Coordinates of C-alpha atoms in Angstrom, one line a residue:
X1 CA 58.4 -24.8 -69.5
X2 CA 56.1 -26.5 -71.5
X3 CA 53.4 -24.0 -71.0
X4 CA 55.6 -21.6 -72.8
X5 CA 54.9 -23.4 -76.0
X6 CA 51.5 -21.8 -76.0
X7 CA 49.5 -18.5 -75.3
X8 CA 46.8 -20.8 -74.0
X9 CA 48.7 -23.1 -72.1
X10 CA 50.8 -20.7 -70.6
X11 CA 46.9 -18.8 -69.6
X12 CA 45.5 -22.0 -68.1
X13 CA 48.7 -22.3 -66.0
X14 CA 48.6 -19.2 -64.4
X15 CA 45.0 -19.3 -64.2
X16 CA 45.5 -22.7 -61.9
X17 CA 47.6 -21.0 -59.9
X18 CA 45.7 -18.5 -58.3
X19 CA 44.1 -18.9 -55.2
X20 CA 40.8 -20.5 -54.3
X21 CA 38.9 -18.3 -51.9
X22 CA 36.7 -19.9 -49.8
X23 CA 32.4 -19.5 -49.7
X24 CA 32.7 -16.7 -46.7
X25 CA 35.2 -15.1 -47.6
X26 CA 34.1 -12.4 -48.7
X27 CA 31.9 -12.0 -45.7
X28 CA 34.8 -12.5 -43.4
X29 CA 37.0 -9.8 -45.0
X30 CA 34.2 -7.0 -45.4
X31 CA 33.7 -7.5 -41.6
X32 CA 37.7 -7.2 -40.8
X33 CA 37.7 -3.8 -43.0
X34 CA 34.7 -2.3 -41.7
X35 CA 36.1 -3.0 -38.0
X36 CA 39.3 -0.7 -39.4
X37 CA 36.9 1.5 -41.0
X38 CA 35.2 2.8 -37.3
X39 CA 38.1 2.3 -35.4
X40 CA 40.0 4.8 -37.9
X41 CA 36.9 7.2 -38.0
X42 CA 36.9 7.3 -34.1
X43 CA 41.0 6.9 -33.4
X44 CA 42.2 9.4 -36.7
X45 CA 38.7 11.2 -37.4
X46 CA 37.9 11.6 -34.2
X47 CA 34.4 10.5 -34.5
X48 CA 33.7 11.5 -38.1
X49 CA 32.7 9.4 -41.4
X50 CA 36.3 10.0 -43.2
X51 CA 37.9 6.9 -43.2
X52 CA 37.9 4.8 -46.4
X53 CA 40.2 2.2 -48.0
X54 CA 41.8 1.6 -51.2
X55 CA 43.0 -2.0 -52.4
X56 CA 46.4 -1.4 -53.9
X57 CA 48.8 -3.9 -55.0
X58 CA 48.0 -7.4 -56.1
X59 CA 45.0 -8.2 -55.3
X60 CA 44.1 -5.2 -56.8
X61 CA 45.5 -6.2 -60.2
X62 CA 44.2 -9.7 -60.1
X63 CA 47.9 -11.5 -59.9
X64 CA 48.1 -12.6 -56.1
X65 CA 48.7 -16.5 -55.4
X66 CA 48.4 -18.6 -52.5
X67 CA 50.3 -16.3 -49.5
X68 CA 49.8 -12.9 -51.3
X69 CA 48.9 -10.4 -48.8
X70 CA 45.9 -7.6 -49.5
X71 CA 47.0 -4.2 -49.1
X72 CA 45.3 -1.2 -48.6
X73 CA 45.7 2.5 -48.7
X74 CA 43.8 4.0 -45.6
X75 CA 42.8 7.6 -46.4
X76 CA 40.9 10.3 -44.4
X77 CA 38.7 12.1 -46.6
X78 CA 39.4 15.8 -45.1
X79 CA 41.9 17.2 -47.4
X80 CA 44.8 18.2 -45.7
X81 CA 43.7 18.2 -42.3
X82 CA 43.1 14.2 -43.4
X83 CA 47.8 13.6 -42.5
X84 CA 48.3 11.4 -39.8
X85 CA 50.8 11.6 -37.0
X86 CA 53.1 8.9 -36.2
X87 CA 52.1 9.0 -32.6
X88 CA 48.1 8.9 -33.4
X89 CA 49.0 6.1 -35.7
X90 CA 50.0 3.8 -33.7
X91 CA 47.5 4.8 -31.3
X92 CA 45.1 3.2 -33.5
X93 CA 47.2 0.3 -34.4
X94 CA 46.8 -0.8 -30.1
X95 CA 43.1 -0.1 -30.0
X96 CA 42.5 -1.9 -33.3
X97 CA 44.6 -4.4 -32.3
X98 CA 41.9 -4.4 -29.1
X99 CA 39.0 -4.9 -30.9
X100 CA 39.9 -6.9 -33.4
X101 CA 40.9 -9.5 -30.2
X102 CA 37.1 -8.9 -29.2
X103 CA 35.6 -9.2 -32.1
X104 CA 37.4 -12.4 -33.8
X105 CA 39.3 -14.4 -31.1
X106 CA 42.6 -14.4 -29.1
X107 CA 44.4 -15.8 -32.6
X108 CA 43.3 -12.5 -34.3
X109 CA 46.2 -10.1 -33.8
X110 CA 47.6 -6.6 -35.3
X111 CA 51.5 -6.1 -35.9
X112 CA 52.7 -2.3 -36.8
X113 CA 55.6 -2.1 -39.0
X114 CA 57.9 0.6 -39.8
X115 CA 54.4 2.1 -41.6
X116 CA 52.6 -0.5 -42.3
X117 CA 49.8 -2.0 -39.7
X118 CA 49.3 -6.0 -40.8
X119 CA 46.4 -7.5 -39.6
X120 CA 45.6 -11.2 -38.9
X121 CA 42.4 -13.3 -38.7
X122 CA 41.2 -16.7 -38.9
X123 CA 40.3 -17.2 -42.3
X124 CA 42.0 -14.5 -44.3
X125 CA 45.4 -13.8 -45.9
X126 CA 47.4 -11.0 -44.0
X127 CA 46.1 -7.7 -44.5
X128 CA 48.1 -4.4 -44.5
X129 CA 47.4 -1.1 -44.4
X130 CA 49.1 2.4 -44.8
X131 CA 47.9 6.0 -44.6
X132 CA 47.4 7.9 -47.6
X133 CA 49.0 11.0 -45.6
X134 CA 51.5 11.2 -42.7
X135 CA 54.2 12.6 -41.1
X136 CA 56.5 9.5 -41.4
X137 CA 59.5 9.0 -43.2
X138 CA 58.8 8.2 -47.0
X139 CA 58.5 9.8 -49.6
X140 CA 58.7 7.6 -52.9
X141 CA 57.6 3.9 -53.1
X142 CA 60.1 1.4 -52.8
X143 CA 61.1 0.2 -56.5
X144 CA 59.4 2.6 -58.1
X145 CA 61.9 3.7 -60.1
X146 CA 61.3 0.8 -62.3
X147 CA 57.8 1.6 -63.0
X148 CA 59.0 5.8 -62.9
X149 CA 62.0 4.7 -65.5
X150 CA 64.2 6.9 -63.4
X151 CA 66.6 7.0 -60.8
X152 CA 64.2 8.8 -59.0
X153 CA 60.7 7.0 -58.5
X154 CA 56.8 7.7 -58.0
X155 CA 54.3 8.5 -55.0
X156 CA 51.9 5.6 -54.1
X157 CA 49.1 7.0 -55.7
X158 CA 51.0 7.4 -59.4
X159 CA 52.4 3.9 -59.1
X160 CA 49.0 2.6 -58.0
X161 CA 47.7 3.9 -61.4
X162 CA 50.2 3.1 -63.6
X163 CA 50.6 -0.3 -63.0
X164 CA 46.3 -0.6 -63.1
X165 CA 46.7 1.0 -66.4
X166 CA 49.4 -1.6 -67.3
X167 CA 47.2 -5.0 -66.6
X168 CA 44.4 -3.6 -67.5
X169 CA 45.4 -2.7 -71.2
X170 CA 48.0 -5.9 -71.1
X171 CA 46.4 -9.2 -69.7
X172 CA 48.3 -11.3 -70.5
X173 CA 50.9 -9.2 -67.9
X174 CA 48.7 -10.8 -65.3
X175 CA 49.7 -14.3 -66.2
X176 CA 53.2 -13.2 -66.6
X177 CA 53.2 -11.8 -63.0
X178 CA 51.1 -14.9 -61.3
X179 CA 53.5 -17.6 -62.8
X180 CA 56.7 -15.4 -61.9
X181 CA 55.6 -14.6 -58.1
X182 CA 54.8 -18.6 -57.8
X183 CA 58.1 -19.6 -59.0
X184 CA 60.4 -16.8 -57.7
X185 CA 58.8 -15.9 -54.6
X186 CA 58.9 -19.2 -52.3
X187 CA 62.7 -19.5 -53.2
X188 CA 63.1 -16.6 -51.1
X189 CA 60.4 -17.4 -48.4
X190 CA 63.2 -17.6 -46.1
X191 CA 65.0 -14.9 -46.2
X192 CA 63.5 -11.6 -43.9
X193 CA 60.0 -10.3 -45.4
X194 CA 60.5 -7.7 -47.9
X195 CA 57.9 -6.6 -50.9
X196 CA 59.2 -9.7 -53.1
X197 CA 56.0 -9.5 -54.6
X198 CA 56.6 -6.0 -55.6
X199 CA 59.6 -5.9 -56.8
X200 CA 58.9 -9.1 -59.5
X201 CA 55.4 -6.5 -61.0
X202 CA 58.1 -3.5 -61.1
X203 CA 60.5 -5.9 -63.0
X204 CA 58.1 -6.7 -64.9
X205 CA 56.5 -3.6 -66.2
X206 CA 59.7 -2.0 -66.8
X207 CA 60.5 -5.1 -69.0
X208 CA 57.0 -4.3 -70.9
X209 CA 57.8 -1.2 -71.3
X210 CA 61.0 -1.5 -72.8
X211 CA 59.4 -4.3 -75.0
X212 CA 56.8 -1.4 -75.6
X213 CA 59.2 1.0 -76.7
X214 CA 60.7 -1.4 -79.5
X215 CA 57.4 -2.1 -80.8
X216 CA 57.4 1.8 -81.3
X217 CA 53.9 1.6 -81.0
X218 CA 52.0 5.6 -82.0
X219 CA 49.7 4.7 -79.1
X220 CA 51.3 5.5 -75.9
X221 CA 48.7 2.9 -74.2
X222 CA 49.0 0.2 -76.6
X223 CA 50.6 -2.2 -74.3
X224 CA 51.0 -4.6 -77.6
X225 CA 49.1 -7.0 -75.5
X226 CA 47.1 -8.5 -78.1
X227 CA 50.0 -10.4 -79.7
X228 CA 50.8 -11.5 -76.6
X229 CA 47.8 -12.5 -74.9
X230 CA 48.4 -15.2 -72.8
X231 CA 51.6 -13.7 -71.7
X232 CA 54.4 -15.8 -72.9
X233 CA 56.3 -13.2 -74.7
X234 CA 56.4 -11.0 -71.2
X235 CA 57.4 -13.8 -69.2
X236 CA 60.4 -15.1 -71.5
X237 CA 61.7 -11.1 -71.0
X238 CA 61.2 -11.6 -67.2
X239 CA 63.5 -14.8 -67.2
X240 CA 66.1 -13.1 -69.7
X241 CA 66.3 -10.1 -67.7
X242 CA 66.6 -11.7 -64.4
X243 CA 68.8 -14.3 -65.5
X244 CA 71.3 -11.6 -66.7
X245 CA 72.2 -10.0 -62.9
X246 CA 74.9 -9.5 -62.2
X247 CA 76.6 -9.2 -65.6
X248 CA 74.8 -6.6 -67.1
X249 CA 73.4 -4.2 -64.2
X250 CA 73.2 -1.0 -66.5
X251 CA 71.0 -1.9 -68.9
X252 CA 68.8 -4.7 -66.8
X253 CA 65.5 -3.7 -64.9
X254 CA 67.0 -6.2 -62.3
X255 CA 70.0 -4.0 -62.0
X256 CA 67.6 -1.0 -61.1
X257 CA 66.2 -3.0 -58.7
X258 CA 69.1 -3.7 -57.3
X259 CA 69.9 -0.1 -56.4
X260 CA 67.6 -0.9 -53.4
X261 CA 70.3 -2.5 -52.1
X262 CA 71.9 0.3 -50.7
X263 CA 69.0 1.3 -48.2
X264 CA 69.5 -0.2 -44.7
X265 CA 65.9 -1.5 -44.8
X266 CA 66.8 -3.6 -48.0
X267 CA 70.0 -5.5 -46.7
X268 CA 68.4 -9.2 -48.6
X269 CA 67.6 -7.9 -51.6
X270 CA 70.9 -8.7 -53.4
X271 CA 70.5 -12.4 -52.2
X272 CA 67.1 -12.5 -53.7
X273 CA 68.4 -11.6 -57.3
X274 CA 71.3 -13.6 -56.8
X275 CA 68.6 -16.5 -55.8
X276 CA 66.3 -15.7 -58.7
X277 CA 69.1 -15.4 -61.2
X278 CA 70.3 -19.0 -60.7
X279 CA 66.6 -20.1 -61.4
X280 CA 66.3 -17.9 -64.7
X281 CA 69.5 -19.9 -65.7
X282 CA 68.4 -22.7 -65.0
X283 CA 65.2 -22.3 -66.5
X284 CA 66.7 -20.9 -69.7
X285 CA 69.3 -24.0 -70.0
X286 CA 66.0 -26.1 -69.5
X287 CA 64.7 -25.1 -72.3

């Protein structure tokens, strides 16, 4: 709380909080990817240079802690011959999964998801990866109705540049979301794995964008960042809006997240708010 009585406090605090990554690394990551790379070019492409991957989500944006996974978006540069079918997907999720045992040791391991293909090495943070095109069922990005202001929501790709647009023009966004993902996200480490980390950078942009729209700013990209530049402003919205579920679900970006709720795939996602608004309280009464 006390690093709320500053821009530069509240700064340095998020700036402590993100990860330390170790001297190799980078090294130990590149040679993970390009092992997906050729395994994708020979398993998807078959044989050809197409495969190349995106880092999406928050790595990307610069607001991953300790735990955050790296995500990417796995795309076959061959227009729309580049889709990919569930069955050659997980195809090359099991010989990946092969050569990755090969190649880095019995503890190295690949786990396919409902979509997603997570990969685990020695040394690294999970990695996950999607296709840019298949034949699977999704069609909008979980949440992104927060970041699309709609009941409806976004593709990947539109989300993807949205919220890049959104840190890059609002900094101080970044410390909001690192501060808010180290002390909301471990309170809800034991609940079943869902995009936690997601849904607190939808909540949050929707609540800069809302505080956008009451600056009534001319500049449809002026964030009003600049007042806010270490972030506090962002962050108290964050708490306030979160600490308002369930009382006021119309109006709240928590209560849009909580739509969610009603997928089948989302069954803990009311017991996450309901976790997160008892430590907003609490951290408002604090005060």
């Amino acid at each position: 709380r006390k690093a709320l009585e500053g821009q530069k406090k509240f700064r340095d605090l998020a700036a402590s909080l993100k990860p330390a990554e170790p001297e190799d690394f980078h090294r130990k990551l590149e040679d993970v990817l390009d092992l997906v790379r050729s395994k994708a070019n020979e398993c998807l492409a078959n044989g050809a240079k197409a495969a190349t991957l995106e880092l999406i989500g928050s790595a990307a944006y610069g607001v991953q802690i300790n735990g955050s996974d790296r995500d990417y978006v796995l795309r076959l540069n061959e227009g729309e011959s580049g889709r990919i079918l569930p069955e050659d997907w997980n195809y090359f999720a099991e010989e990946l999964n092969q050569s990755l045992k090969e190649s880095f040791g019995k503890d190295a391991c690949v786990v396919l998801g409902k979509i997603a293909i997570q990969v685990f090495a020695p040394g690294l943070p999970e990695l996950q990866f999607v296709p840019s095109k298949g034949d699977f069922e999704y069609e909008k990005v979980p949440y992104s109705n927060l970041v699309a202001g709609t009941k409806s929501g976004f593709g990947r790709d539109k989300v993807h540049k949205n919220i890049t647009v959104f840190f890059e023009s609002y900094p101080g966004a970044k410390n909001a979301a690192v501060v808010a993902k180290a002390l909301f996200i471990p309170a809800v480490a034991d609940l079943n794995k869902e995009p936690w980390s997601l849904i607190l950078t939808h909540i949050l942009y929707r609540e800069a964008s809302r505080r956008k729209k009451r600056k009534a700013s001319w500049d449809e990209d002026d964030w009003g960042g600049k007042d806010d530049w270490g972030g506090t402003d962002l962050f108290r919205l964050l708490i306030r809006d979160l600490g308002s579920w369930p009382t006021d679900p119309q109006a709240s970006s928590v209560g849009m997240a909580a739509r969610w709720a009603k997928n089948p795939e989302n069954p803990n996602v009311l017991t996450a708010l309901d976790t997160w608004a008892d430590i907003a309280r609490d951290f408002q009464g604090g005060k």
